[in-house]
mmCIF file of C-alpha atoms in Angstrom:
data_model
loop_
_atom_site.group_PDB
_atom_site.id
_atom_site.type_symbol
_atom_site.label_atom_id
_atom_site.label_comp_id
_atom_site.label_asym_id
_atom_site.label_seq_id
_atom_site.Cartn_x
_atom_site.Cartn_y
_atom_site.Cartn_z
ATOM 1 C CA UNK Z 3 43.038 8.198 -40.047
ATOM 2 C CA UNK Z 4 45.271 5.561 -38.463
ATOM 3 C CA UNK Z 5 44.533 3.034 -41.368
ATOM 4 C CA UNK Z 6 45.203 5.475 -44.161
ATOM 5 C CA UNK Z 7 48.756 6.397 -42.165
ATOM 6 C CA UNK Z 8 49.557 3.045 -42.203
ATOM 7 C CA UNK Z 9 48.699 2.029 -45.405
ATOM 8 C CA UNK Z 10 50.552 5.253 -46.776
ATOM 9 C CA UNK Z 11 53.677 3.946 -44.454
ATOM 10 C CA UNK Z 12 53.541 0.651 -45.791
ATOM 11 C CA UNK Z 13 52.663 1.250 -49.360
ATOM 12 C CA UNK Z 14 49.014 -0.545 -49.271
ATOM 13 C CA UNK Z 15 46.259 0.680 -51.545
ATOM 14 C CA UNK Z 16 43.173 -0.536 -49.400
ATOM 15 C CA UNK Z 17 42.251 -1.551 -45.974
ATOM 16 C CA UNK Z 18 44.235 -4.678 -44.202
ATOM 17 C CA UNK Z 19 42.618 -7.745 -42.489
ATOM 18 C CA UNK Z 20 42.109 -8.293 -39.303
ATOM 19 C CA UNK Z 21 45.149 -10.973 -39.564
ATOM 20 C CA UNK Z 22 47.788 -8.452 -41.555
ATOM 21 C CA UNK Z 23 46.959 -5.708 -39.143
ATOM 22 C CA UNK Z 24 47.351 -7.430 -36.373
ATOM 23 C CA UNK Z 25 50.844 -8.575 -38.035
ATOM 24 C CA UNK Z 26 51.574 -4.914 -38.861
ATOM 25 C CA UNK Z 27 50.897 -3.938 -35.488
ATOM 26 C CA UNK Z 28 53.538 -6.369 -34.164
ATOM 27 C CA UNK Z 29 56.178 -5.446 -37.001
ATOM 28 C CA UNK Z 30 55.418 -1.601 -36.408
ATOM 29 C CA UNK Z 31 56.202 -1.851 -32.262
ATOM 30 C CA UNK Z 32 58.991 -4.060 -32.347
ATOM 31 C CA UNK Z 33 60.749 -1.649 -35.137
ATOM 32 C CA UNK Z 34 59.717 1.280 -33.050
ATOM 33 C CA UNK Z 35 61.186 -0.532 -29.986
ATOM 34 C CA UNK Z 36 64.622 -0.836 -31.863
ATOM 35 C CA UNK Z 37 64.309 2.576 -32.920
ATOM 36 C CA UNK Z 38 64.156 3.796 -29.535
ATOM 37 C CA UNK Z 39 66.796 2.057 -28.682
ATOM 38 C CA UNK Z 40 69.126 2.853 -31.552
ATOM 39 C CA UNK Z 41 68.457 6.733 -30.451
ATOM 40 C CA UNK Z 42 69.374 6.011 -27.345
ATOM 41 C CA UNK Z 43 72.472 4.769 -28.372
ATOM 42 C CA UNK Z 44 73.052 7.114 -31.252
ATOM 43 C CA UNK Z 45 72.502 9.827 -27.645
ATOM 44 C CA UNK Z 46 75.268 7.918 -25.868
ATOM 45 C CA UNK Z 47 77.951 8.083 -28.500
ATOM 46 C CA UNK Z 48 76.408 11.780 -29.164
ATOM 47 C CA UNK Z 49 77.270 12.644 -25.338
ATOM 48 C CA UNK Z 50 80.642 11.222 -25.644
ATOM 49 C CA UNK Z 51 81.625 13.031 -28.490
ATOM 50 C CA UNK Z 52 80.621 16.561 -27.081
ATOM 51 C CA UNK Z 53 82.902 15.448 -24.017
ATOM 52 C CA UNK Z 54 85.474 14.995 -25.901
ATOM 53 C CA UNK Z 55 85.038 18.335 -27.645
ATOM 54 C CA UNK Z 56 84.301 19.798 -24.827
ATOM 55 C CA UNK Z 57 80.942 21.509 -26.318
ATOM 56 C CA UNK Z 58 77.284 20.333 -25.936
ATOM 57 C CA UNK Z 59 76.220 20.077 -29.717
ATOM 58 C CA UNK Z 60 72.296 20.455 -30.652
ATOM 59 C CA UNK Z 61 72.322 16.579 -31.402
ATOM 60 C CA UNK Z 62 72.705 14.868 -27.888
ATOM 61 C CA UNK Z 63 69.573 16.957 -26.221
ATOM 62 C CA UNK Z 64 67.763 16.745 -29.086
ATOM 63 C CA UNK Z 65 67.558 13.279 -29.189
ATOM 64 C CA UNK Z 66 67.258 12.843 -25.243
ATOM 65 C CA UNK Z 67 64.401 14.713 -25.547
ATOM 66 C CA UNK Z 68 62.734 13.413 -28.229
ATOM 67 C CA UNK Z 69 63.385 9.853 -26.647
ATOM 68 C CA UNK Z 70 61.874 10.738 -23.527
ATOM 69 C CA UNK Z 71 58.787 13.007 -25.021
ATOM 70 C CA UNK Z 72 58.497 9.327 -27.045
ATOM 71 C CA UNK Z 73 58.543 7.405 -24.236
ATOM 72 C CA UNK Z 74 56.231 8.982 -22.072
ATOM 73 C CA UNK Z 75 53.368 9.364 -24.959
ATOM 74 C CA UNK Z 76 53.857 5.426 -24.799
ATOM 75 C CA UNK Z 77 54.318 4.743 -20.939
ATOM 76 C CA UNK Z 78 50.917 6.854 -20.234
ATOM 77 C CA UNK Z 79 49.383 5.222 -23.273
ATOM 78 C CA UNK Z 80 49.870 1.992 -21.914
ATOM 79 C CA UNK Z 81 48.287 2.790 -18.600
ATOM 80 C CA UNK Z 82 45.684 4.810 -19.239
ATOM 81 C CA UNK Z 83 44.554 0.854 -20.920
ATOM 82 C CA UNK Z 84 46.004 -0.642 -18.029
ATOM 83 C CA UNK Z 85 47.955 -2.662 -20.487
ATOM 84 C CA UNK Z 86 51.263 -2.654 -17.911
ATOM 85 C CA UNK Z 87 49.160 -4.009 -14.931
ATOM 86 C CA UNK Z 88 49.853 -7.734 -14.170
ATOM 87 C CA UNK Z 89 47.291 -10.298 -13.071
ATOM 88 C CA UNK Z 90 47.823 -13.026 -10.241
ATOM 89 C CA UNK Z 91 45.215 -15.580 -9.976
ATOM 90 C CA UNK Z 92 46.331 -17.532 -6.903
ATOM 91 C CA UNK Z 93 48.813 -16.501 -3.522
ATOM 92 C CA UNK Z 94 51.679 -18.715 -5.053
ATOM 93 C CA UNK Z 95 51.991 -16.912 -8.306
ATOM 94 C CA UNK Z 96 51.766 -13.592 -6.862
ATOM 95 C CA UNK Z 97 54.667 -14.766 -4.384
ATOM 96 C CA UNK Z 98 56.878 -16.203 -7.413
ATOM 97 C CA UNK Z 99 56.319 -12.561 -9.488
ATOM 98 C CA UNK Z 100 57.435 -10.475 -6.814
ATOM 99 C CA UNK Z 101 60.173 -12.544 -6.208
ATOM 100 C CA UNK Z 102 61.077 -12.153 -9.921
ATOM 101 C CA UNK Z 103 60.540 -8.337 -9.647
ATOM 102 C CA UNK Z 104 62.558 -8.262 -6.378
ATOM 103 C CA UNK Z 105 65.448 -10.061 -8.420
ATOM 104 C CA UNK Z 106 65.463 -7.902 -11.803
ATOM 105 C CA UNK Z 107 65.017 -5.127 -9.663
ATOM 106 C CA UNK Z 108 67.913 -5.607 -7.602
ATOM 107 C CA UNK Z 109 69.723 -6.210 -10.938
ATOM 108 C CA UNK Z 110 68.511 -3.317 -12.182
ATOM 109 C CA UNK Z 111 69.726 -1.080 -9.742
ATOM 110 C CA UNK Z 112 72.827 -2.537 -9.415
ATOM 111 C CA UNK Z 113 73.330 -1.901 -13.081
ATOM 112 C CA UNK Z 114 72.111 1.475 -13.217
ATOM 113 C CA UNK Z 115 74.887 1.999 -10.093
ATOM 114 C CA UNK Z 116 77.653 0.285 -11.711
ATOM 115 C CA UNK Z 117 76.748 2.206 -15.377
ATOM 116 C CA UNK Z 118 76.247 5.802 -13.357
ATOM 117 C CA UNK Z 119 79.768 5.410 -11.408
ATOM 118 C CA UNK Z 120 81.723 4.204 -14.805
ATOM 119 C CA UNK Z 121 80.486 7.068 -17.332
ATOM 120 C CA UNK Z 122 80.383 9.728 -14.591
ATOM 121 C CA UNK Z 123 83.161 9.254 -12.483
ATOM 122 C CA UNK Z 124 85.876 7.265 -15.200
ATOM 123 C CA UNK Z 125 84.640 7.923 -18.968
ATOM 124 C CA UNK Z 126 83.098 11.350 -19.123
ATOM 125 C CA UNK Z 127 85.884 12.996 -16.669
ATOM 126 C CA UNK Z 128 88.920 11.150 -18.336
ATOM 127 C CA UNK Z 129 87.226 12.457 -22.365
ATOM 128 C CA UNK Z 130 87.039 15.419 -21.413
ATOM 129 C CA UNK Z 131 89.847 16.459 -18.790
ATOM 130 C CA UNK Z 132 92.139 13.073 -19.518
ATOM 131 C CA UNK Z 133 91.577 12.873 -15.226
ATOM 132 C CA UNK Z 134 89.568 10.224 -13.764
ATOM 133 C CA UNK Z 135 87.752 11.401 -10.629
ATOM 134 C CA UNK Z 136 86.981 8.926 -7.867
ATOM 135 C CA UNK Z 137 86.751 8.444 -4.489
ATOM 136 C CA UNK Z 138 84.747 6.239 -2.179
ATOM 137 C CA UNK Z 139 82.704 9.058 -1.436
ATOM 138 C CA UNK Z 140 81.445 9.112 -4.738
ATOM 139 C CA UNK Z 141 81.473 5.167 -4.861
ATOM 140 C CA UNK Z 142 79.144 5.150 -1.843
ATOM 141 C CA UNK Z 143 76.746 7.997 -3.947
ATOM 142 C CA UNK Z 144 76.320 6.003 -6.732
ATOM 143 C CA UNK Z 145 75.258 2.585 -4.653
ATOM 144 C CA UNK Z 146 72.849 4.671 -2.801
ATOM 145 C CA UNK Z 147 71.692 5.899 -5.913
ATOM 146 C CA UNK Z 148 71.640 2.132 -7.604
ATOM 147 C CA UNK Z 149 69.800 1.233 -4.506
ATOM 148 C CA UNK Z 150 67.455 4.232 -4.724
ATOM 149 C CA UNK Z 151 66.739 3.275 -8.238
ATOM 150 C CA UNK Z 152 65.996 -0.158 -7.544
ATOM 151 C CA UNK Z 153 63.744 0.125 -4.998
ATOM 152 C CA UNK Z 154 61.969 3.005 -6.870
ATOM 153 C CA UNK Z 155 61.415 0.310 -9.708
ATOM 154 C CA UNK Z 156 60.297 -2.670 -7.069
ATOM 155 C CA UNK Z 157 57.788 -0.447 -5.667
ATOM 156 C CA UNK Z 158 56.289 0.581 -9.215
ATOM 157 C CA UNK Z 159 56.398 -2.761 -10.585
ATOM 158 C CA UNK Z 160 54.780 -4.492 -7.745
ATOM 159 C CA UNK Z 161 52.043 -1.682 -7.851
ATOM 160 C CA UNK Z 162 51.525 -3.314 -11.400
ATOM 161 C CA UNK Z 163 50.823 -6.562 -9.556
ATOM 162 C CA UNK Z 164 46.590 -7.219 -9.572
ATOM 163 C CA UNK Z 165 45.769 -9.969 -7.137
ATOM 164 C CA UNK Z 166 42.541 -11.718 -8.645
ATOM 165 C CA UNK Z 167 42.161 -14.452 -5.447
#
């Protein structure tokens, strides 16, 4: 069933090679990749736009739901192969990949902080209300939060981490 629904999405007649399917397969995820992402953005400007209506429109949950239903089919996918676990043959590898994870984690979080405290306490409010609302209260909640949700992703990435020494 999978072959004929790609050869129907690509407009083939018969069955691929090993070589072209393997070449499909690569083609298909990375446009699926950019397709989640384009969603995501399309959700973004979505979410905006209802602020600065001032309405929640069918659009912006639609597509956060759809994103994350998407998502999760592919995240649980992926383990249930074990495709997302990482192997470390020796001590000194597995040292210099969780110091990488520690790094793009920290990142990460930070990000996710500094992206949380911007649209929540400056954009959204001052769209919809023309206020911004900030204090170092709320500062303070959103580096906890940044921190929160960088250790969350240290912690699951390093469980990823299969020493083989």
């Amino acid at each position: 069933m999978r072959n004929k629904l790609i050869n129907r999405f690509i407009g083939a007649i018969d069955d691929r090679d090993e070589y072209q399917q393997q070449e499909i397969y690569k083609e298909l995820a990375l446009s699926g990749m950019l397709l989640w992402y384009l969603t995501m953005l399309l959700m973004v400007v979505g979410l905006i736009v209802d602020t600065i209506h001032n309405k929640l429109s069918f659009l912006t949950p639609a597509l956060f739901i759809i994103n994350m239903v998407y998502a999760g089919i592919i995240m649980s996918r992926l383990r249930k192969k074990q495709l997302d676990d990482t192997d470390c043959a020796s001590i000194e590898e597995y040292e210099e990949k969780k110091k990488r994870l520690k790094k793009s984690s920290t990142f990460g979080g930070v990000l996710w902080g500094l992206f949380m405290l911007i649209f929540m306490q400056y954009v959204f409010p001052y769209l919809s209300t023309g206020e911004i609302d900030v204090s170092w209260l709320k500062v303070l909640i959103w580096g906890i939060g940044g921190l929160f949700f960088g250790s969350m992703m240290y912690w699951f990435s390093k469980s990823k981490l299969q020493k083989h020494f």
